[in-house]
């Protein structure tokens, strides 16, 4: 699996990012003070439930925030660019070149009326000064790289003639055409069967070995992050509530949501039937998030202070941090005491 | 008499292909030779890749699709028998046999209140004689699945995915069924909500003595909830065994790769484990491979596999496998 990368250069540096969607129903604070860094060649997993902000975080990095969304605070630095200040024309320069993305459903991102060859060659010509023949040669090279047999024949086919797994390979080929520094994969295997998923994940890790790009893997599948990521960001209601190495998150989780998530999934190797421990309650209504800790309404350990104030960041080491009052020992104890006094009155 | 609540024998469903050319008699061989029994109070899990016939199996068992061949026996009564031309009226059995669907968004009528959605089967089967009785029954059902009376007057779009799935389950329970086909009932839900719904299925089974056919593509979930599991590939059963036995000591090459392909949510184990990566994709059920349908992706396939359909036979007690070369599979 992915070992520590030797390369220590920072590729992504997001600080205090705030991003809101100004919808007719009100402001949806999709990202609320999101900060993290990624080194070159690193594999980061982002997990969290639907609507927690995984995709929005990743897309903002490429200037792909959809209307009516707006970056309203913080800074985003990527590969030497200050993303906040970039124009659409400048984004077009880096997209597909320095950073690429693959989506859950490759059918929506491939154009049904052009052949696979057309689409790959188009991307190559956009970002290089290769001529038609050179672009075609490169396309064949790329299809071979992603494990597609008979690439010459495939180039002439249309997306609907390919299986789901094959289409995802084509998407990966397009994404890697210019050997980007960062590949964002947004649930790339959710629509695929497990045996095909295994093929695609293996391919991604192989390519990362070969090309050395960093990967942001967005998924709801804890199995996927456990097997392929070095770092994990756990998101809840537009915040990174816990961040750490894969081992930190799985073997030493500090946030109550992370703990709940790990406990709530069935294990294939369990011998006896153990009842699952679900996270009770329902996901946050992002239009009306609770005051204080957003997880409070579902948290078994919720204290009075949790309902009032957002917990500050607690660092356990250089990497591992969380935002949960239980880890603010002094504060938590004081709060518990105050709560007790109030209760005694 | 067997001790099975439900038995199917050689159950088959082929769909004619519409729009084929003149004289084109091609069919989708969606389900072939399904043979198993489910005991009262048992959960039989069914897994396999998309298109392998799981939904078809569930719907054909309930005769929501009319079978092309084979036999269905429920509680000792033959509901369908192609060879003996038996096809009984299903209406009385609709009360006993229910289905819960995968998509909690699409399976509920958006214009009906949740109370009426749950009440509809009660009306169809004339289960309540007064308005009050009907109301009480609906509220009782909502409470049973973790909702309450306030929810009865609301519409599906006001609910989260997990809550909608609860409504779908309450509706299935409305007629007091004995047997429920659960077709991927949690696939569309967030991980944190899946566990809630799984626990609810287990509780309801215990409280009401329900029998389940639990269909899913997630083997970890199926393993958790099922007593036994059947693995499907391209319309056929390839392996059936006790759920622990099936996941830990699988014999069929397809099951073995399926088990190994599941990403393990434990980093140390994940780093140690070796995946058996299958080549290629699942072939089309319109023109499935001859002999063993898995042979185009099987590392052990030889001429015999192309010539003969492997028999689905009991290899060790209660463990059935369809493969010619079990001795070679390591
Ligand atoms: N175009 C938009 N208009 C309004 N709100 C939006 C828009 N796109 C996203 N949001 C909101 O931003 C929040 C974060 O969305 P995001 O797509 O990042 O979620 P996610 O974590 O990727 O979820 P999923 O697992 O469902 O993909 C959600 O509350 C969502 O409703
Ligand atoms: N009504 C139908 N008409 C034609 N083909 C169908 C129909 N329903 C299912 N099929 C085909 O039968 C096969 C099995 O489908 P299905 O039972 O839905 O698979 P699963 O539920 O395992 O994903 C697929 O090839 C599917 O396309
Ligand atoms: S801050 Fe409080 S409510 Fe939030 S996760 Fe920690 S203990 Fe639970
Ligand atoms: S019968 Fe042959 S092709 Fe089928 S699973 Fe066994 S060895 Fe493989
Ligand atoms: Mg998303
Ligand atoms: Mg299905």
XYZ file of C-alpha atoms and ligand atoms in Angstrom:
751
model
C 0.000 0.000 0.000
C 0.883 3.631 -0.225
C 3.909 4.318 1.936
C 4.952 7.733 3.166
C 5.886 9.820 0.219
C 9.445 11.038 0.156
C 8.360 14.202 -1.537
C 7.525 16.775 1.091
C 6.434 19.605 -1.173
C 2.999 20.971 -0.328
C 0.603 20.646 -3.248
C -2.682 21.724 -1.702
C -3.100 24.174 1.137
C -6.635 25.119 2.074
C -7.053 27.465 5.036
C -10.365 28.382 6.645
C -12.376 27.892 3.495
C -15.966 29.072 3.663
C -18.310 28.445 0.810
C -22.050 29.046 0.682
C -24.858 28.400 -1.749
C -27.248 31.329 -1.810
C -30.474 29.502 -2.622
C -34.006 30.946 -2.681
C -34.666 29.033 0.539
C -31.695 30.638 2.267
C -27.944 30.369 2.662
C -26.572 26.836 2.680
C -23.216 26.986 4.438
C -21.750 24.094 2.510
C -18.221 24.609 3.821
C -17.582 26.058 7.225
C -13.949 26.716 8.031
C -12.345 23.852 6.151
C -8.543 23.573 6.374
C -6.130 20.878 5.219
C -2.854 20.391 3.403
C -1.715 17.737 0.977
C 1.803 16.868 -0.049
C 2.736 15.968 -3.578
C 1.970 12.338 -4.359
C -0.209 11.884 -1.287
C -3.478 9.941 -1.284
C -6.197 11.625 0.761
C -9.588 10.072 1.403
C -12.608 12.261 2.139
C -15.484 10.424 3.827
C -18.765 11.650 5.210
C -22.453 11.387 4.563
C -24.384 12.765 1.658
C -24.353 16.554 1.676
C -21.460 16.869 4.118
C -19.374 18.834 1.619
C -16.994 16.273 0.130
C -17.578 17.166 -3.510
C -17.883 20.902 -2.894
C -14.469 20.900 -1.202
C -12.818 19.108 -4.074
C -14.540 21.087 -6.835
C -13.664 24.440 -5.284
C -10.049 23.457 -5.730
C -10.578 23.434 -9.505
C -12.793 26.527 -9.632
C -15.806 24.359 -10.364
C -18.161 25.794 -7.750
C -21.661 25.712 -9.226
C -23.997 28.712 -9.203
C -25.377 29.885 -6.697
C -22.307 28.846 -4.746
C -19.640 31.365 -3.735
C -16.362 31.190 -1.938
C -16.828 33.638 0.919
C -13.746 33.170 3.029
C -10.361 31.563 3.452
C -7.599 30.786 1.023
C -6.998 27.928 -1.410
C -3.506 27.348 -2.735
C -2.824 24.662 -5.273
C 0.470 23.930 -6.957
C 1.653 27.522 -6.641
C -1.652 29.115 -7.648
C -3.816 31.190 -5.361
C -7.155 29.742 -6.468
C -9.169 32.599 -4.942
C -7.764 35.095 -7.405
C -7.985 33.046 -10.585
C -10.113 33.838 -13.605
C -12.088 31.253 -15.570
C -9.496 31.450 -18.351
C -6.742 30.656 -15.869
C -8.735 27.760 -14.470
C -9.056 26.312 -17.955
C -5.272 26.337 -18.136
C -4.845 24.149 -15.081
C -7.888 21.868 -15.395
C -6.979 18.657 -17.135
C -3.381 19.783 -17.008
C -2.382 20.116 -13.373
C -5.567 18.782 -11.794
C -8.129 16.358 -13.235
C -11.321 14.835 -12.012
C -13.227 11.598 -12.518
C -16.865 11.201 -11.503
C -19.142 8.466 -10.268
C -21.020 8.107 -13.524
C -18.630 8.291 -16.452
C -21.579 8.442 -18.852
C -22.446 11.957 -17.717
C -18.926 13.216 -18.309
C -18.315 11.516 -21.646
C -19.987 13.052 -24.659
C -22.295 10.455 -26.224
C -22.011 11.827 -29.771
C -18.219 11.670 -30.075
C -16.021 8.602 -30.249
C -13.743 7.743 -27.383
C -10.770 8.601 -29.607
C -12.166 12.023 -30.431
C -12.598 12.874 -26.794
C -9.173 11.755 -25.648
C -7.406 13.432 -28.571
C -9.332 16.641 -27.949
C -7.971 16.870 -24.421
C -4.448 16.113 -25.579
C -4.563 18.768 -28.297
C -6.005 21.321 -25.892
C -3.109 21.043 -23.494
C -0.138 20.220 -25.750
C 1.053 21.244 -29.192
C 0.770 17.701 -30.512
C -0.612 17.286 -34.025
C -3.350 14.841 -35.003
C -1.126 11.788 -35.466
C 0.834 12.449 -32.312
C -2.381 12.921 -30.339
C -3.707 9.632 -31.682
C -0.512 7.836 -30.747
C -0.709 9.302 -27.272
C -4.380 8.239 -26.987
C -3.424 4.659 -27.844
C -0.638 4.828 -25.290
C -3.090 6.082 -22.650
C -5.705 3.388 -23.317
C -2.979 0.784 -23.025
C -1.879 2.387 -19.775
C -5.361 1.995 -18.285
C -5.521 -1.645 -19.320
C -7.812 -1.474 -22.334
C -7.202 -4.164 -24.943
C -7.293 -3.418 -28.666
C -6.986 0.346 -28.131
C -7.155 1.119 -31.878
C -10.585 -0.467 -32.055
C -11.833 1.205 -28.864
C -10.862 4.648 -30.126
C -13.481 4.309 -32.851
C -16.268 3.333 -30.439
C -18.872 5.529 -28.763
C -19.275 5.633 -24.964
C -22.530 3.642 -24.981
C -20.752 0.750 -26.651
C -18.546 0.290 -23.595
C -19.308 -1.310 -20.241
C -19.359 0.798 -17.062
C -15.918 -0.379 -15.996
C -14.483 0.317 -19.443
C -15.977 3.824 -19.485
C -14.387 4.561 -16.128
C -11.043 3.418 -17.564
C -11.535 5.817 -20.462
C -12.300 8.627 -18.013
C -9.106 7.829 -16.144
C -7.175 7.863 -19.429
C -8.568 11.320 -20.230
C -7.879 12.568 -16.705
C -4.278 11.388 -16.878
C -3.601 12.584 -20.425
C -1.404 15.437 -19.217
C -0.017 13.690 -16.160
C -1.663 15.981 -13.605
C -0.227 16.590 -10.164
C -3.594 15.879 -8.586
C -6.370 13.489 -9.517
C -9.723 14.040 -7.832
C -11.855 10.906 -7.837
C -15.447 11.554 -6.756
C -16.988 8.185 -5.896
C -15.350 6.676 -8.977
C -16.548 3.141 -8.301
C -19.912 3.641 -6.603
C -21.798 2.748 -9.774
C -19.650 -0.312 -10.449
C -19.837 -3.895 -9.258
C -17.329 -5.024 -6.634
C -15.260 -7.128 -8.994
C -15.036 -4.203 -11.434
C -14.431 -1.802 -8.552
C -11.471 -3.937 -7.526
C -10.063 -3.626 -11.070
C -10.433 0.159 -11.096
C -8.974 0.701 -7.622
C -6.008 -1.470 -8.460
C -5.511 0.467 -11.673
C -5.594 3.784 -9.815
C -2.962 2.651 -7.328
C -0.753 1.257 -10.093
C -0.946 4.512 -12.008
C -0.140 6.494 -8.931
C 2.994 4.374 -8.442
C 3.955 4.993 -12.059
C 3.067 8.668 -12.413
C 3.411 9.904 -8.839
C 0.276 12.065 -8.817
C -1.591 12.895 -5.634
C -5.148 11.578 -5.307
C -8.197 12.872 -3.477
C -10.523 9.918 -3.105
C -14.094 10.894 -2.244
C -16.160 7.978 -1.058
C -18.646 6.767 1.516
C -16.957 3.365 1.612
C -14.637 3.033 4.608
C -13.192 -0.123 3.048
C -11.907 1.856 0.082
C -10.163 4.502 2.171
C -8.696 1.875 4.501
C -7.079 0.077 1.614
C -5.848 2.955 -0.519
C -5.439 6.219 1.400
C -2.629 7.585 3.564
C -4.664 10.365 5.145
C -8.356 10.666 5.807
C -10.580 13.701 6.298
C -13.928 12.954 7.940
C -16.520 15.560 7.037
C -19.751 16.359 8.798
C -22.072 19.257 7.961
C -19.507 21.241 6.018
C -16.618 20.772 8.434
C -13.663 18.460 8.690
C -14.492 17.092 12.115
C -11.480 14.778 12.172
C -8.335 14.475 10.103
C -5.471 12.034 10.453
C -3.493 9.183 9.012
C -5.532 6.161 8.010
C -4.355 4.344 11.123
C -5.246 7.318 13.360
C -8.770 7.366 12.002
C -9.404 3.628 12.194
C -7.492 2.688 15.343
C -7.590 5.885 17.347
C -10.689 7.834 16.296
C -11.346 10.869 18.458
C -14.560 12.366 17.157
C -17.864 10.810 18.178
C -19.067 10.752 14.555
C -15.932 8.951 13.358
C -16.297 6.417 16.152
C -19.940 5.890 15.285
C -19.173 5.470 11.606
C -16.610 2.761 12.240
C -18.888 0.900 14.627
C -21.904 1.024 12.363
C -20.557 -1.064 9.479
C -20.877 -4.857 9.455
C -17.634 -6.818 9.283
C -17.264 -9.625 6.815
C -15.017 -11.666 9.097
C -17.237 -11.487 12.198
C -17.842 -14.992 13.470
C -20.805 -14.349 15.715
C -23.692 -12.138 14.975
C -23.033 -8.835 16.650
C -25.747 -6.254 16.601
C -24.703 -3.135 14.718
C -24.398 0.103 16.649
C -26.038 2.683 14.411
C -25.686 6.427 14.606
C -29.202 7.400 15.591
C -31.093 10.372 14.246
C -31.058 11.940 10.808
C -28.458 13.875 8.821
C -28.174 17.606 9.379
C -30.571 19.962 7.647
C -27.989 22.223 6.032
C -30.449 25.107 5.770
C -30.979 25.066 9.528
C -27.882 23.580 11.109
C -27.877 23.375 14.890
C -25.915 25.920 16.910
C -22.728 24.594 18.475
C -21.422 21.197 17.381
C -23.371 20.075 14.295
C -23.268 16.454 15.462
C -24.800 17.284 18.847
C -28.383 16.173 18.045
C -27.115 12.672 17.224
C -24.294 12.410 19.729
C -24.581 10.105 22.759
C -21.883 12.052 24.598
C -23.391 15.473 23.955
C -22.782 17.974 26.759
C -24.343 21.354 27.425
C -21.466 23.255 25.912
C -21.819 21.248 22.684
C -25.236 22.761 22.112
C -23.903 26.291 22.518
C -20.458 26.522 21.046
C -18.587 24.988 18.173
C -15.701 22.977 19.640
C -12.202 24.273 18.846
C -9.542 22.197 17.108
C -7.564 19.776 19.257
C -4.259 18.512 17.828
C -2.929 15.107 18.909
C 0.187 15.328 16.754
C 1.330 17.150 13.606
C -1.313 15.441 11.534
C -4.175 14.143 13.640
C -6.784 16.638 14.803
C -10.454 16.771 15.692
C -13.158 19.232 16.615
C -14.968 17.787 19.599
C -15.382 19.118 23.115
C -14.588 15.765 24.690
C -11.006 16.319 23.602
C -10.781 19.737 25.181
C -10.178 18.235 28.554
C -10.097 21.307 30.696
C -13.099 22.829 28.986
C -15.013 19.600 28.992
C -14.455 19.047 32.681
C -15.429 22.593 33.496
C -18.493 22.256 31.341
C -19.434 18.978 32.951
C -19.054 20.549 36.365
C -21.096 23.608 35.423
C -23.743 21.325 33.942
C -23.860 19.377 37.157
C -24.202 22.491 39.217
C -27.031 23.692 37.043
C -28.686 20.316 37.369
C -28.268 20.391 41.140
C -29.974 23.729 41.490
C -43.803 -32.296 3.934
C -40.754 -30.114 3.930
C -40.072 -27.583 6.633
C -39.770 -24.766 4.141
C -42.111 -21.818 4.026
C -41.128 -21.083 0.459
C -39.681 -23.438 -2.118
C -38.745 -22.830 -5.705
C -37.690 -25.498 -8.165
C -36.030 -24.854 -11.511
C -37.611 -21.440 -11.538
C -36.951 -19.654 -14.796
C -37.640 -16.228 -16.225
C -36.796 -15.282 -19.775
C -37.756 -11.895 -21.168
C -38.499 -11.630 -24.877
C -36.518 -8.868 -26.521
C -38.754 -6.205 -27.927
C -38.015 -4.583 -31.232
C -35.973 -7.511 -32.549
C -36.122 -8.107 -36.283
C -38.644 -10.378 -37.986
C -38.532 -13.936 -36.686
C -36.082 -12.857 -34.006
C -36.780 -15.117 -31.047
C -33.953 -13.911 -28.848
C -34.590 -13.680 -25.123
C -32.864 -12.300 -22.059
C -32.120 -15.333 -19.938
C -32.487 -13.335 -16.734
C -33.055 -16.283 -14.410
C -32.470 -20.006 -14.870
C -32.885 -23.049 -12.710
C -33.400 -21.312 -9.364
C -33.888 -24.046 -6.771
C -33.917 -23.475 -3.025
C -36.067 -23.398 0.076
C -36.420 -20.794 2.809
C -37.432 -21.937 6.275
C -39.951 -20.087 8.368
C -38.246 -17.277 10.278
C -35.091 -17.612 8.223
C -33.265 -14.962 6.210
C -31.834 -16.138 2.936
C -29.424 -13.598 1.478
C -28.912 -13.252 -2.254
C -25.832 -11.546 -3.722
C -24.347 -11.016 -7.154
C -23.355 -8.287 -9.577
C -25.869 -6.005 -11.207
C -27.878 -7.721 -13.889
C -27.285 -11.203 -12.493
C -31.009 -11.691 -11.901
C -31.558 -10.810 -8.251
C -34.482 -8.462 -8.794
C -35.921 -10.828 -11.379
C -35.678 -13.687 -8.869
C -37.471 -11.683 -6.167
C -40.228 -10.526 -8.470
C -40.682 -13.895 -10.122
C -41.033 -15.630 -6.763
C -43.878 -13.226 -5.951
C -45.215 -13.706 -9.496
C -44.948 -9.987 -10.137
C -43.264 -11.454 -13.213
C -44.922 -14.601 -14.518
C -42.308 -17.384 -14.502
C -41.226 -18.904 -17.816
C -40.732 -22.269 -16.164
C -40.397 -24.114 -12.867
C -42.373 -24.328 -9.703
C -43.210 -22.154 -6.678
C -44.546 -23.685 -3.469
C -45.598 -21.486 -0.570
C -46.549 -22.986 2.782
C -47.351 -26.298 1.127
C -49.523 -24.763 -1.615
C -48.357 -24.825 -5.201
C -48.638 -21.281 -6.540
C -47.153 -22.047 -9.890
C -46.110 -25.184 -11.716
C -45.326 -24.864 -15.388
C -45.272 -28.590 -16.146
C -48.618 -29.234 -14.491
C -50.103 -25.981 -15.746
C -50.857 -24.636 -12.269
C -51.065 -20.858 -11.790
C -53.247 -19.886 -8.850
C -54.820 -16.493 -8.241
C -52.238 -14.576 -6.186
C -54.565 -12.120 -4.455
C -54.880 -14.100 -1.200
C -51.101 -14.534 -1.180
C -50.353 -10.846 -1.699
C -51.205 -10.403 1.961
C -48.683 -13.002 3.021
C -45.894 -12.192 0.594
C -44.620 -8.627 0.325
C -41.735 -6.705 -1.211
C -39.600 -3.729 -0.146
C -37.833 -1.904 -2.963
C -34.377 -0.460 -3.343
C -35.141 3.109 -4.170
C -36.962 4.910 -1.369
C -37.338 7.912 -3.689
C -39.043 6.244 -6.602
C -41.155 3.646 -4.841
C -43.449 6.032 -2.951
C -46.191 8.030 -4.682
C -45.174 11.689 -4.186
C -48.801 12.914 -4.195
C -49.945 10.675 -1.356
C -49.452 11.362 2.332
C -47.374 8.872 4.217
C -50.510 7.788 6.093
C -52.297 6.967 2.851
C -49.263 5.225 1.400
C -49.200 2.915 4.394
C -53.003 2.658 4.418
C -53.409 1.710 0.755
C -52.721 -2.033 1.145
C -55.083 -2.033 4.153
C -57.809 -0.680 1.876
C -57.029 -3.061 -0.974
C -57.366 -6.064 1.281
C -60.275 -4.603 3.306
C -58.422 -5.156 6.541
C -60.151 -2.476 8.596
C -63.864 -1.909 9.074
C -63.804 1.615 10.511
C -61.889 4.846 9.920
C -60.652 4.807 13.480
C -59.383 1.245 13.210
C -57.597 2.124 9.971
C -56.012 5.193 11.556
C -54.877 3.292 14.623
C -53.376 0.594 12.487
C -51.451 3.112 10.375
C -50.071 4.869 13.444
C -49.148 1.503 14.943
C -47.231 0.637 11.781
C -45.416 3.974 11.681
C -44.382 3.538 15.292
C -43.215 0.043 14.592
C -40.691 1.390 12.055
C -39.544 4.255 14.263
C -41.803 7.027 12.916
C -44.786 8.590 14.678
C -48.316 9.944 14.233
C -47.025 13.397 13.243
C -45.501 11.862 10.138
C -48.802 10.489 8.828
C -49.953 13.737 7.219
C -46.675 14.554 5.528
C -45.521 13.808 2.003
C -42.557 11.636 0.964
C -40.411 14.577 -0.202
C -40.390 15.877 3.367
C -38.508 12.794 4.509
C -34.879 11.713 4.391
C -33.847 8.571 2.522
C -33.761 6.469 5.659
C -37.185 7.690 6.727
C -38.634 6.976 3.289
C -37.275 3.470 3.459
C -39.050 3.109 6.802
C -42.284 4.228 5.152
C -41.781 1.579 2.437
C -41.297 -1.040 5.114
C -44.351 0.105 7.087
C -46.360 -0.238 3.884
C -45.083 -3.778 3.331
C -45.943 -4.653 6.932
C -49.460 -3.193 6.692
C -51.014 -6.488 5.602
C -49.271 -8.515 8.294
C -47.130 -10.514 5.879
C -45.173 -13.660 6.659
C -42.622 -13.425 3.908
C -40.867 -10.323 2.552
C -38.597 -9.950 -0.437
C -36.203 -7.136 0.466
C -34.683 -5.945 -2.820
C -31.576 -3.902 -1.967
C -33.486 -2.082 0.759
C -30.493 -0.185 2.102
C -28.310 0.386 -0.953
C -29.521 3.949 -1.439
C -28.930 4.968 2.177
C -26.002 6.652 3.872
C -23.705 4.332 5.784
C -24.724 5.775 9.138
C -28.401 5.214 8.322
C -27.918 1.705 6.898
C -27.190 0.280 10.339
C -30.446 1.722 11.717
C -32.475 0.070 8.981
C -30.633 -3.250 9.222
C -31.334 -3.362 12.962
C -34.963 -2.597 12.283
C -35.264 -5.492 9.838
C -33.796 -7.758 12.502
C -36.124 -6.485 15.230
C -39.201 -6.829 13.046
C -38.227 -10.361 12.153
C -37.950 -11.276 15.790
C -41.172 -9.547 16.810
C -43.294 -10.752 13.919
C -41.656 -14.041 12.987
C -40.934 -12.815 9.465
C -39.123 -14.742 6.765
C -36.870 -12.760 4.402
C -35.302 -13.094 1.023
C -32.715 -10.343 1.455
C -31.208 -9.171 -1.818
C -28.146 -6.920 -1.910
C -24.892 -6.518 -3.755
C -22.999 -5.724 -0.551
C -21.767 -9.039 0.763
C -20.811 -7.653 4.199
C -24.384 -6.513 4.791
C -25.883 -9.742 3.465
C -23.524 -11.782 5.577
C -24.529 -9.801 8.652
C -28.254 -10.229 8.253
C -28.597 -13.673 6.646
C -28.631 -17.210 7.966
C -27.698 -18.607 4.583
C -26.540 -16.938 1.369
C -26.992 -17.808 -2.279
C -24.577 -16.319 -4.822
C -25.875 -15.622 -8.324
C -23.939 -15.186 -11.536
C -25.583 -14.324 -14.842
C -28.982 -15.738 -13.906
C -27.755 -18.915 -12.218
C -26.937 -19.971 -8.670
C -23.245 -20.728 -8.250
C -23.018 -21.328 -4.500
C -25.260 -21.606 -1.455
C -24.208 -22.129 2.147
C -24.493 -20.950 5.714
C -23.442 -17.284 5.700
C -20.247 -17.657 7.729
C -19.250 -20.755 5.781
C -19.955 -18.986 2.506
C -17.822 -15.936 3.247
C -14.999 -17.691 5.076
C -14.819 -20.998 3.210
C -16.178 -20.226 -0.205
C -15.479 -22.826 -2.871
C -16.695 -21.426 -6.161
C -14.062 -19.379 -8.037
C -16.572 -16.558 -8.520
C -17.531 -16.360 -4.850
C -13.884 -16.425 -3.886
C -13.064 -13.445 -6.071
C -16.207 -11.647 -4.887
C -15.193 -12.072 -1.250
C -11.615 -11.005 -1.925
C -12.737 -7.946 -3.906
C -14.541 -6.385 -0.951
C -12.429 -3.581 0.477
C -11.869 -4.308 4.173
C -12.508 -1.407 6.521
C -9.422 -2.210 8.574
C -6.143 -0.759 7.298
C -3.807 -3.444 8.675
C -5.949 -6.269 7.298
C -6.439 -4.408 4.036
C -2.664 -4.096 3.578
C -2.222 -7.828 4.176
C -5.067 -9.091 2.044
C -4.621 -10.163 -1.558
C -7.317 -9.480 -4.070
C -8.214 -11.976 -6.744
C -8.828 -9.586 -9.615
C -11.170 -10.985 -12.248
C -10.496 -10.089 -15.846
C -13.151 -8.554 -18.046
C -16.838 -7.874 -17.586
C -19.967 -9.919 -17.059
C -21.190 -11.208 -20.459
C -24.677 -10.451 -21.756
C -27.589 -12.626 -20.578
C -28.960 -12.517 -24.129
C -26.289 -14.840 -25.362
C -24.714 -16.284 -22.225
C -21.634 -18.508 -22.516
C -22.345 -22.216 -23.040
C -21.668 -24.641 -20.210
C -20.600 -22.762 -17.114
C -21.665 -19.144 -17.490
C -18.672 -17.975 -15.467
C -16.114 -19.582 -17.749
C -15.191 -16.424 -19.703
C -13.760 -14.917 -16.515
C -12.729 -18.058 -14.652
C -9.014 -18.775 -14.252
C -9.718 -22.533 -14.075
C -11.920 -22.878 -17.138
C -11.271 -25.667 -19.664
C -13.168 -27.427 -22.494
C -15.433 -29.259 -20.118
C -16.600 -25.953 -18.672
C -17.619 -24.832 -22.160
C -19.384 -28.102 -22.960
C -21.291 -28.992 -19.798
C -23.370 -26.959 -17.382
C -21.907 -27.754 -13.954
C -24.408 -29.396 -11.651
C -25.426 -27.493 -8.520
C -24.645 -30.093 -5.920
C -24.135 -30.486 -2.201
C -20.387 -30.711 -1.579
C -20.391 -30.675 2.201
C -23.455 -30.668 4.411
C -25.666 -27.750 3.387
C -22.974 -26.270 1.121
C -23.940 -26.330 -2.548
C -21.620 -25.384 -5.420
C -21.839 -25.486 -9.215
C -18.321 -26.086 -10.544
C -16.558 -28.891 -12.427
C -13.148 -28.294 -10.958
C -13.470 -27.727 -7.236
C -10.348 -29.839 -6.692
C -8.292 -27.303 -8.676
C -9.600 -24.179 -6.942
C -7.094 -22.948 -4.409
N -25.658 23.782 -6.779
C -25.994 23.781 -5.484
N -27.000 24.583 -5.041
C -27.351 24.605 -3.738
N -26.774 23.859 -2.777
C -25.779 23.037 -3.145
C -25.345 22.940 -4.521
N -24.340 22.014 -4.597
C -24.171 21.567 -3.326
N -25.009 22.172 -2.459
C -25.087 21.931 -1.015
O -23.783 21.917 -0.451
C -23.645 20.917 0.544
C -22.456 20.014 0.256
O -22.679 19.332 -0.966
P -21.680 18.267 -1.585
O -22.113 18.039 -2.987
O -20.278 18.667 -1.359
O -21.978 16.974 -0.710
P -21.219 15.573 -0.752
O -20.559 15.417 0.577
O -20.352 15.465 -1.954
O -22.471 14.593 -0.804
P -22.716 13.243 -1.679
O -22.146 12.143 -0.863
O -24.221 13.187 -1.731
O -22.081 13.440 -3.022
C -24.996 20.192 0.581
O -25.754 20.697 1.658
C -25.639 20.547 -0.738
O -27.033 20.503 -0.630
N -38.658 -6.413 -17.831
C -37.506 -6.803 -18.394
N -37.396 -6.936 -19.748
C -36.248 -7.344 -20.320
N -35.120 -7.641 -19.644
C -35.149 -7.526 -18.305
C -36.329 -7.097 -17.603
N -36.050 -7.061 -16.260
C -34.768 -7.458 -16.152
N -34.213 -7.735 -17.360
C -32.846 -8.202 -17.621
O -32.649 -9.381 -16.858
C -31.343 -9.409 -16.300
C -31.422 -9.501 -14.773
O -31.910 -8.283 -14.272
P -32.191 -8.002 -12.748
O -32.949 -9.141 -12.180
O -32.810 -6.660 -12.645
O -30.732 -8.002 -12.129
P -30.224 -7.534 -10.683
O -31.414 -7.255 -9.842
O -29.429 -8.700 -10.216
O -29.360 -6.347 -10.930
C -30.649 -8.144 -16.799
O -29.897 -8.461 -17.958
C -31.802 -7.229 -17.126
O -31.436 -6.295 -18.108
S -18.502 18.250 20.536
Fe -20.032 17.356 21.881
S -21.773 16.876 20.549
Fe -20.008 17.265 19.240
S -19.158 15.235 18.877
Fe -18.067 16.085 20.630
S -19.198 15.361 22.397
Fe -20.531 15.041 20.644
S -17.163 -24.932 -13.952
Fe -15.237 -24.377 -14.914
S -15.537 -22.257 -15.593
Fe -17.163 -22.731 -14.139
S -16.390 -22.031 -12.214
Fe -15.837 -24.190 -12.323
S -13.801 -24.200 -13.239
Fe -14.629 -22.171 -13.567
Mg -20.679 14.342 -3.803
Mg -31.800 -5.292 -8.888
